[in-house]
């Protein structure tokens, strides 16, 4: 099972990725994890990437693709892998195809921006314990207070409405175009084209999980 998980920040990709990993026994691979591991291991590509990052530059796509090929050749990818947050751009997607990295499925968790803003901007956290609440969906017993300690809840900077909207804007500019790219690829006659699955992510987590796994033949 070799798949790519697409969706905006806050669409619930992380939660669904965990279910997919457990079901198929495959690792979840992100660009950041790959870069950190290659840098730590001191591989030639890792050292090259480190030099670029230390200089404040963006790691080139050819290096990223090289790291991908190294990573998926490792033993834990024997049953497949789940790419999370990669590819981020069409050039990366095209480079992956050119490098012969085959994908079985592209799964999009589709949630409208307005629902994502509501989800994320409503989150509140008790920092000391990590307990999380939502002003609409899972409110504390007393407004703004942790149920256990009575201490103040906070809204993390990442969850503030303006931050969420900014992240969504970046997603639509850079990554949302992959939805169209892989959609068209799936409609082509190419034997190498992955199947494209679009899942309504606005429903209950368990409902989304069941539909994702069913679409993947589990």
PDB file of C-alpha atoms in Angstrom:
ATOM      1  CA  UNK A   1       0.000   0.000   0.000  1.00  0.00           C
ATOM      2  CA  UNK A   2       1.814   3.074  -1.276  1.00  0.00           C
ATOM      3  CA  UNK A   3      -0.198   6.218  -0.859  1.00  0.00           C
ATOM      4  CA  UNK A   4      -0.227   9.992  -0.625  1.00  0.00           C
ATOM      5  CA  UNK A   5      -2.515  11.773   1.825  1.00  0.00           C
ATOM      6  CA  UNK A   6      -3.710  15.223   0.751  1.00  0.00           C
ATOM      7  CA  UNK A   7      -5.755  17.807   2.600  1.00  0.00           C
ATOM      8  CA  UNK A   8      -5.569  21.255   4.090  1.00  0.00           C
ATOM      9  CA  UNK A   9      -4.046  21.880   7.532  1.00  0.00           C
ATOM     10  CA  UNK A  10      -6.720  21.006  10.065  1.00  0.00           C
ATOM     11  CA  UNK A  11      -8.557  18.599   7.744  1.00  0.00           C
ATOM     12  CA  UNK A  12      -7.729  15.651  10.013  1.00  0.00           C
ATOM     13  CA  UNK A  13      -4.941  14.051   7.962  1.00  0.00           C
ATOM     14  CA  UNK A  14      -2.860  13.182  11.012  1.00  0.00           C
ATOM     15  CA  UNK A  15      -5.676  11.257  12.681  1.00  0.00           C
ATOM     16  CA  UNK A  16      -6.504   9.321   9.514  1.00  0.00           C
ATOM     17  CA  UNK A  17      -2.813   8.671   8.842  1.00  0.00           C
ATOM     18  CA  UNK A  18      -2.586   6.857  12.183  1.00  0.00           C
ATOM     19  CA  UNK A  19      -5.494   4.574  11.278  1.00  0.00           C
ATOM     20  CA  UNK A  20      -3.967   3.806   7.862  1.00  0.00           C
ATOM     21  CA  UNK A  21      -0.536   3.097   9.352  1.00  0.00           C
ATOM     22  CA  UNK A  22      -1.942   0.680  11.905  1.00  0.00           C
ATOM     23  CA  UNK A  23      -4.201  -1.100   9.400  1.00  0.00           C
ATOM     24  CA  UNK A  24      -1.563  -1.724   6.743  1.00  0.00           C
ATOM     25  CA  UNK A  25       1.594  -1.820   8.888  1.00  0.00           C
ATOM     26  CA  UNK A  26       3.319   0.918   6.899  1.00  0.00           C
ATOM     27  CA  UNK A  27       5.412   3.903   8.014  1.00  0.00           C
ATOM     28  CA  UNK A  28       4.233   7.492   7.746  1.00  0.00           C
ATOM     29  CA  UNK A  29       6.876   9.549   5.954  1.00  0.00           C
ATOM     30  CA  UNK A  30       7.136  13.338   5.985  1.00  0.00           C
ATOM     31  CA  UNK A  31       9.721  15.500   4.257  1.00  0.00           C
ATOM     32  CA  UNK A  32      10.826  16.940   7.597  1.00  0.00           C
ATOM     33  CA  UNK A  33      11.366  13.490   9.113  1.00  0.00           C
ATOM     34  CA  UNK A  34      13.365  12.376   6.083  1.00  0.00           C
ATOM     35  CA  UNK A  35      15.562  15.451   6.151  1.00  0.00           C
ATOM     36  CA  UNK A  36      16.250  15.165   9.890  1.00  0.00           C
ATOM     37  CA  UNK A  37      17.070  11.441   9.614  1.00  0.00           C
ATOM     38  CA  UNK A  38      19.396  11.935   6.630  1.00  0.00           C
ATOM     39  CA  UNK A  39      21.185  14.842   8.339  1.00  0.00           C
ATOM     40  CA  UNK A  40      21.566  12.817  11.561  1.00  0.00           C
ATOM     41  CA  UNK A  41      22.860   9.781   9.626  1.00  0.00           C
ATOM     42  CA  UNK A  42      25.335  11.964   7.737  1.00  0.00           C
ATOM     43  CA  UNK A  43      24.432  10.537   4.324  1.00  0.00           C
ATOM     44  CA  UNK A  44      25.815  12.417   1.287  1.00  0.00           C
ATOM     45  CA  UNK A  45      22.337  13.768   0.500  1.00  0.00           C
ATOM     46  CA  UNK A  46      21.794  14.601   4.158  1.00  0.00           C
ATOM     47  CA  UNK A  47      25.036  16.584   4.326  1.00  0.00           C
ATOM     48  CA  UNK A  48      24.150  18.434   1.132  1.00  0.00           C
ATOM     49  CA  UNK A  49      20.688  19.252   2.490  1.00  0.00           C
ATOM     50  CA  UNK A  50      22.181  20.416   5.812  1.00  0.00           C
ATOM     51  CA  UNK A  51      24.562  22.818   4.059  1.00  0.00           C
ATOM     52  CA  UNK A  52      21.624  24.360   2.171  1.00  0.00           C
ATOM     53  CA  UNK A  53      19.427  24.622   5.276  1.00  0.00           C
ATOM     54  CA  UNK A  54      22.269  26.079   7.363  1.00  0.00           C
ATOM     55  CA  UNK A  55      22.630  28.793   4.708  1.00  0.00           C
ATOM     56  CA  UNK A  56      18.917  29.516   5.007  1.00  0.00           C
ATOM     57  CA  UNK A  57      18.024  28.081   1.610  1.00  0.00           C
ATOM     58  CA  UNK A  58      15.281  25.731   0.418  1.00  0.00           C
ATOM     59  CA  UNK A  59      16.348  22.151  -0.226  1.00  0.00           C
ATOM     60  CA  UNK A  60      16.177  21.451  -3.978  1.00  0.00           C
ATOM     61  CA  UNK A  61      13.605  19.011  -5.348  1.00  0.00           C
ATOM     62  CA  UNK A  62      16.302  16.693  -6.739  1.00  0.00           C
ATOM     63  CA  UNK A  63      17.703  16.257  -3.220  1.00  0.00           C
ATOM     64  CA  UNK A  64      14.223  15.680  -1.769  1.00  0.00           C
ATOM     65  CA  UNK A  65      13.474  13.030  -4.436  1.00  0.00           C
ATOM     66  CA  UNK A  66      16.828  11.384  -3.710  1.00  0.00           C
ATOM     67  CA  UNK A  67      15.968  11.249  -0.018  1.00  0.00           C
ATOM     68  CA  UNK A  68      12.543   9.776  -0.850  1.00  0.00           C
ATOM     69  CA  UNK A  69      14.121   7.001  -2.903  1.00  0.00           C
ATOM     70  CA  UNK A  70      16.602   6.246  -0.106  1.00  0.00           C
ATOM     71  CA  UNK A  71      13.846   6.209   2.504  1.00  0.00           C
ATOM     72  CA  UNK A  72      11.386   3.933   0.685  1.00  0.00           C
ATOM     73  CA  UNK A  73      14.186   1.430   0.002  1.00  0.00           C
ATOM     74  CA  UNK A  74      14.464   0.759   3.752  1.00  0.00           C
ATOM     75  CA  UNK A  75      13.118  -2.442   5.283  1.00  0.00           C
ATOM     76  CA  UNK A  76      10.132  -0.882   7.067  1.00  0.00           C
ATOM     77  CA  UNK A  77       8.718   0.173   3.677  1.00  0.00           C
ATOM     78  CA  UNK A  78       8.456  -3.441   2.512  1.00  0.00           C
ATOM     79  CA  UNK A  79       4.647  -3.337   2.773  1.00  0.00           C
ATOM     80  CA  UNK A  80       4.434   0.214   1.432  1.00  0.00           C
ATOM     81  CA  UNK A  81       4.429   3.727   2.866  1.00  0.00           C
ATOM     82  CA  UNK A  82       2.277   6.757   3.515  1.00  0.00           C
ATOM     83  CA  UNK A  83       3.514  10.151   2.334  1.00  0.00           C
ATOM     84  CA  UNK A  84       2.262  12.979   4.537  1.00  0.00           C
ATOM     85  CA  UNK A  85       2.943  16.514   3.308  1.00  0.00           C
ATOM     86  CA  UNK A  86       4.835  15.271   0.282  1.00  0.00           C
ATOM     87  CA  UNK A  87       4.802  16.060  -2.572  1.00  0.00           C
ATOM     88  CA  UNK A  88       3.995  19.702  -1.850  1.00  0.00           C
ATOM     89  CA  UNK A  89       4.233  21.026  -5.403  1.00  0.00           C
ATOM     90  CA  UNK A  90       3.585  19.822  -8.950  1.00  0.00           C
ATOM     91  CA  UNK A  91       7.334  19.840  -9.813  1.00  0.00           C
ATOM     92  CA  UNK A  92       7.894  17.458  -6.875  1.00  0.00           C
ATOM     93  CA  UNK A  93       5.009  15.239  -8.033  1.00  0.00           C
ATOM     94  CA  UNK A  94       6.384  15.177 -11.590  1.00  0.00           C
ATOM     95  CA  UNK A  95       9.905  14.469 -10.343  1.00  0.00           C
ATOM     96  CA  UNK A  96       8.605  11.558  -8.290  1.00  0.00           C
ATOM     97  CA  UNK A  97       6.934  10.045 -11.368  1.00  0.00           C
ATOM     98  CA  UNK A  98      10.115  10.578 -13.409  1.00  0.00           C
ATOM     99  CA  UNK A  99      12.128   8.843 -10.684  1.00  0.00           C
ATOM    100  CA  UNK A 100       9.871   5.783 -10.934  1.00  0.00           C
ATOM    101  CA  UNK A 101       8.317   6.118  -7.471  1.00  0.00           C
ATOM    102  CA  UNK A 102       4.961   4.380  -7.968  1.00  0.00           C
ATOM    103  CA  UNK A 103       1.891   5.296  -5.919  1.00  0.00           C
ATOM    104  CA  UNK A 104      -1.225   3.098  -5.521  1.00  0.00           C
ATOM    105  CA  UNK A 105      -3.641   5.638  -4.071  1.00  0.00           C
ATOM    106  CA  UNK A 106      -3.964   9.382  -3.544  1.00  0.00           C
ATOM    107  CA  UNK A 107      -6.445  10.084  -0.742  1.00  0.00           C
ATOM    108  CA  UNK A 108      -7.821  13.604  -0.300  1.00  0.00           C
ATOM    109  CA  UNK A 109      -9.489  14.512   2.990  1.00  0.00           C
ATOM    110  CA  UNK A 110     -11.792  17.302   1.839  1.00  0.00           C
ATOM    111  CA  UNK A 111     -12.938  19.922   4.355  1.00  0.00           C
ATOM    112  CA  UNK A 112     -14.105  23.451   3.378  1.00  0.00           C
ATOM    113  CA  UNK A 113     -12.002  26.348   4.658  1.00  0.00           C
ATOM    114  CA  UNK A 114     -14.849  27.736   6.749  1.00  0.00           C
ATOM    115  CA  UNK A 115     -15.133  24.427   8.643  1.00  0.00           C
ATOM    116  CA  UNK A 116     -11.363  24.271   9.205  1.00  0.00           C
ATOM    117  CA  UNK A 117     -11.305  27.813  10.602  1.00  0.00           C
ATOM    118  CA  UNK A 118     -14.166  26.898  12.952  1.00  0.00           C
ATOM    119  CA  UNK A 119     -12.396  23.709  14.042  1.00  0.00           C
ATOM    120  CA  UNK A 120      -9.016  25.260  14.714  1.00  0.00           C
ATOM    121  CA  UNK A 121      -9.927  28.725  15.962  1.00  0.00           C
ATOM    122  CA  UNK A 122     -12.230  27.160  18.561  1.00  0.00           C
ATOM    123  CA  UNK A 123      -9.509  25.051  20.168  1.00  0.00           C
ATOM    124  CA  UNK A 124      -8.417  25.822  23.711  1.00  0.00           C
ATOM    125  CA  UNK A 125      -5.620  24.116  25.627  1.00  0.00           C
ATOM    126  CA  UNK A 126      -4.587  23.566  29.228  1.00  0.00           C
ATOM    127  CA  UNK A 127      -0.852  23.912  28.687  1.00  0.00           C
ATOM    128  CA  UNK A 128       0.350  22.087  31.807  1.00  0.00           C
ATOM    129  CA  UNK A 129      -1.544  18.862  31.043  1.00  0.00           C
ATOM    130  CA  UNK A 130      -2.103  19.107  27.297  1.00  0.00           C
ATOM    131  CA  UNK A 131      -5.874  18.682  27.746  1.00  0.00           C
ATOM    132  CA  UNK A 132      -7.716  20.170  24.797  1.00  0.00           C
ATOM    133  CA  UNK A 133     -11.205  21.618  24.446  1.00  0.00           C
ATOM    134  CA  UNK A 134     -13.296  23.278  21.772  1.00  0.00           C
ATOM    135  CA  UNK A 135     -15.586  26.200  22.486  1.00  0.00           C
ATOM    136  CA  UNK A 136     -18.359  24.696  20.321  1.00  0.00           C
ATOM    137  CA  UNK A 137     -17.739  20.944  20.052  1.00  0.00           C
ATOM    138  CA  UNK A 138     -16.121  20.061  23.390  1.00  0.00           C
ATOM    139  CA  UNK A 139     -16.496  23.021  25.765  1.00  0.00           C
ATOM    140  CA  UNK A 140     -15.109  23.013  29.305  1.00  0.00           C
ATOM    141  CA  UNK A 141     -17.613  22.929  32.172  1.00  0.00           C
ATOM    142  CA  UNK A 142     -16.734  26.531  33.019  1.00  0.00           C
ATOM    143  CA  UNK A 143     -15.950  28.848  30.124  1.00  0.00           C
ATOM    144  CA  UNK A 144     -12.214  29.330  29.651  1.00  0.00           C
ATOM    145  CA  UNK A 145     -11.273  27.046  32.577  1.00  0.00           C
ATOM    146  CA  UNK A 146      -9.717  23.584  32.708  1.00  0.00           C
ATOM    147  CA  UNK A 147     -12.185  20.986  34.039  1.00  0.00           C
ATOM    148  CA  UNK A 148      -9.634  19.388  36.393  1.00  0.00           C
ATOM    149  CA  UNK A 149      -7.592  22.277  37.796  1.00  0.00           C
ATOM    150  CA  UNK A 150      -9.795  25.293  37.087  1.00  0.00           C
ATOM    151  CA  UNK A 151      -6.773  27.008  35.542  1.00  0.00           C
ATOM    152  CA  UNK A 152      -7.048  29.289  32.520  1.00  0.00           C
ATOM    153  CA  UNK A 153      -7.196  27.750  29.049  1.00  0.00           C
ATOM    154  CA  UNK A 154      -5.245  29.361  26.234  1.00  0.00           C
ATOM    155  CA  UNK A 155      -5.564  29.624  22.474  1.00  0.00           C
ATOM    156  CA  UNK A 156      -2.291  28.670  20.822  1.00  0.00           C
ATOM    157  CA  UNK A 157      -0.889  31.073  18.221  1.00  0.00           C
ATOM    158  CA  UNK A 158      -1.198  28.361  15.544  1.00  0.00           C
ATOM    159  CA  UNK A 159      -4.945  28.154  16.228  1.00  0.00           C
ATOM    160  CA  UNK A 160      -5.686  31.869  15.957  1.00  0.00           C
ATOM    161  CA  UNK A 161      -8.041  32.682  13.098  1.00  0.00           C
ATOM    162  CA  UNK A 162      -5.633  34.921  11.199  1.00  0.00           C
ATOM    163  CA  UNK A 163      -2.881  32.259  11.426  1.00  0.00           C
ATOM    164  CA  UNK A 164      -5.214  29.496  10.244  1.00  0.00           C
ATOM    165  CA  UNK A 165      -6.367  31.597   7.289  1.00  0.00           C
ATOM    166  CA  UNK A 166      -2.750  32.354   6.364  1.00  0.00           C
ATOM    167  CA  UNK A 167      -1.855  28.633   6.421  1.00  0.00           C
ATOM    168  CA  UNK A 168      -4.895  27.820   4.294  1.00  0.00           C
ATOM    169  CA  UNK A 169      -3.897  30.502   1.799  1.00  0.00           C
ATOM    170  CA  UNK A 170      -0.426  28.964   1.448  1.00  0.00           C
ATOM    171  CA  UNK A 171      -1.990  25.510   1.047  1.00  0.00           C
ATOM    172  CA  UNK A 172      -4.273  26.689  -1.755  1.00  0.00           C
ATOM    173  CA  UNK A 173      -1.444  28.512  -3.530  1.00  0.00           C
ATOM    174  CA  UNK A 174       1.083  25.669  -3.401  1.00  0.00           C
ATOM    175  CA  UNK A 175      -0.439  22.297  -2.613  1.00  0.00           C
ATOM    176  CA  UNK A 176      -4.135  22.307  -3.538  1.00  0.00           C
ATOM    177  CA  UNK A 177      -3.133  22.220  -7.228  1.00  0.00           C
ATOM    178  CA  UNK A 178      -2.000  18.630  -6.586  1.00  0.00           C
ATOM    179  CA  UNK A 179      -5.661  17.687  -6.211  1.00  0.00           C
ATOM    180  CA  UNK A 180      -6.207  18.581  -9.877  1.00  0.00           C
ATOM    181  CA  UNK A 181      -2.879  17.070 -10.926  1.00  0.00           C
ATOM    182  CA  UNK A 182      -3.558  13.655  -9.400  1.00  0.00           C
ATOM    183  CA  UNK A 183      -7.236  13.770 -10.374  1.00  0.00           C
ATOM    184  CA  UNK A 184      -6.291  14.141 -14.041  1.00  0.00           C
ATOM    185  CA  UNK A 185      -3.581  11.511 -13.718  1.00  0.00           C
ATOM    186  CA  UNK A 186      -6.095   9.038 -12.273  1.00  0.00           C
ATOM    187  CA  UNK A 187      -8.393   9.661 -15.260  1.00  0.00           C
ATOM    188  CA  UNK A 188      -5.604   8.960 -17.741  1.00  0.00           C
ATOM    189  CA  UNK A 189      -5.012   5.567 -19.346  1.00  0.00           C
ATOM    190  CA  UNK A 190      -1.602   5.204 -17.732  1.00  0.00           C
ATOM    191  CA  UNK A 191      -1.132   1.878 -15.976  1.00  0.00           C
ATOM    192  CA  UNK A 192       1.118   3.677 -13.478  1.00  0.00           C
ATOM    193  CA  UNK A 193      -1.555   6.230 -12.507  1.00  0.00           C
ATOM    194  CA  UNK A 194      -2.681   6.007  -8.864  1.00  0.00           C
ATOM    195  CA  UNK A 195      -6.334   5.665  -7.944  1.00  0.00           C
ATOM    196  CA  UNK A 196      -7.756   8.956  -6.628  1.00  0.00           C
ATOM    197  CA  UNK A 197     -10.099   8.919  -3.640  1.00  0.00           C
ATOM    198  CA  UNK A 198     -11.881  12.009  -2.282  1.00  0.00           C
ATOM    199  CA  UNK A 199     -13.364  11.672   1.203  1.00  0.00           C
ATOM    200  CA  UNK A 200     -15.719  14.127   2.922  1.00  0.00           C
ATOM    201  CA  UNK A 201     -13.759  15.008   6.054  1.00  0.00           C
ATOM    202  CA  UNK A 202     -16.517  17.048   7.731  1.00  0.00           C
ATOM    203  CA  UNK A 203     -18.105  13.975   9.321  1.00  0.00           C
ATOM    204  CA  UNK A 204     -17.264  12.056  12.506  1.00  0.00           C
ATOM    205  CA  UNK A 205     -13.667  10.807  12.704  1.00  0.00           C
ATOM    206  CA  UNK A 206     -14.805   7.161  12.780  1.00  0.00           C
ATOM    207  CA  UNK A 207     -17.028   7.636   9.721  1.00  0.00           C
ATOM    208  CA  UNK A 208     -14.154   9.167   7.785  1.00  0.00           C
ATOM    209  CA  UNK A 209     -11.853   6.348   8.928  1.00  0.00           C
ATOM    210  CA  UNK A 210     -14.265   3.632   7.805  1.00  0.00           C
ATOM    211  CA  UNK A 211     -14.730   5.240   4.386  1.00  0.00           C
ATOM    212  CA  UNK A 212     -10.984   5.713   3.879  1.00  0.00           C
ATOM    213  CA  UNK A 213     -10.196   2.102   4.767  1.00  0.00           C
ATOM    214  CA  UNK A 214     -13.061   0.808   2.606  1.00  0.00           C
ATOM    215  CA  UNK A 215     -11.776   2.854  -0.354  1.00  0.00           C
ATOM    216  CA  UNK A 216      -8.335   1.320   0.187  1.00  0.00           C
ATOM    217  CA  UNK A 217      -9.817  -2.172   0.102  1.00  0.00           C
ATOM    218  CA  UNK A 218      -9.364  -2.892   3.790  1.00  0.00           C
TER     219      UNK A 218
END
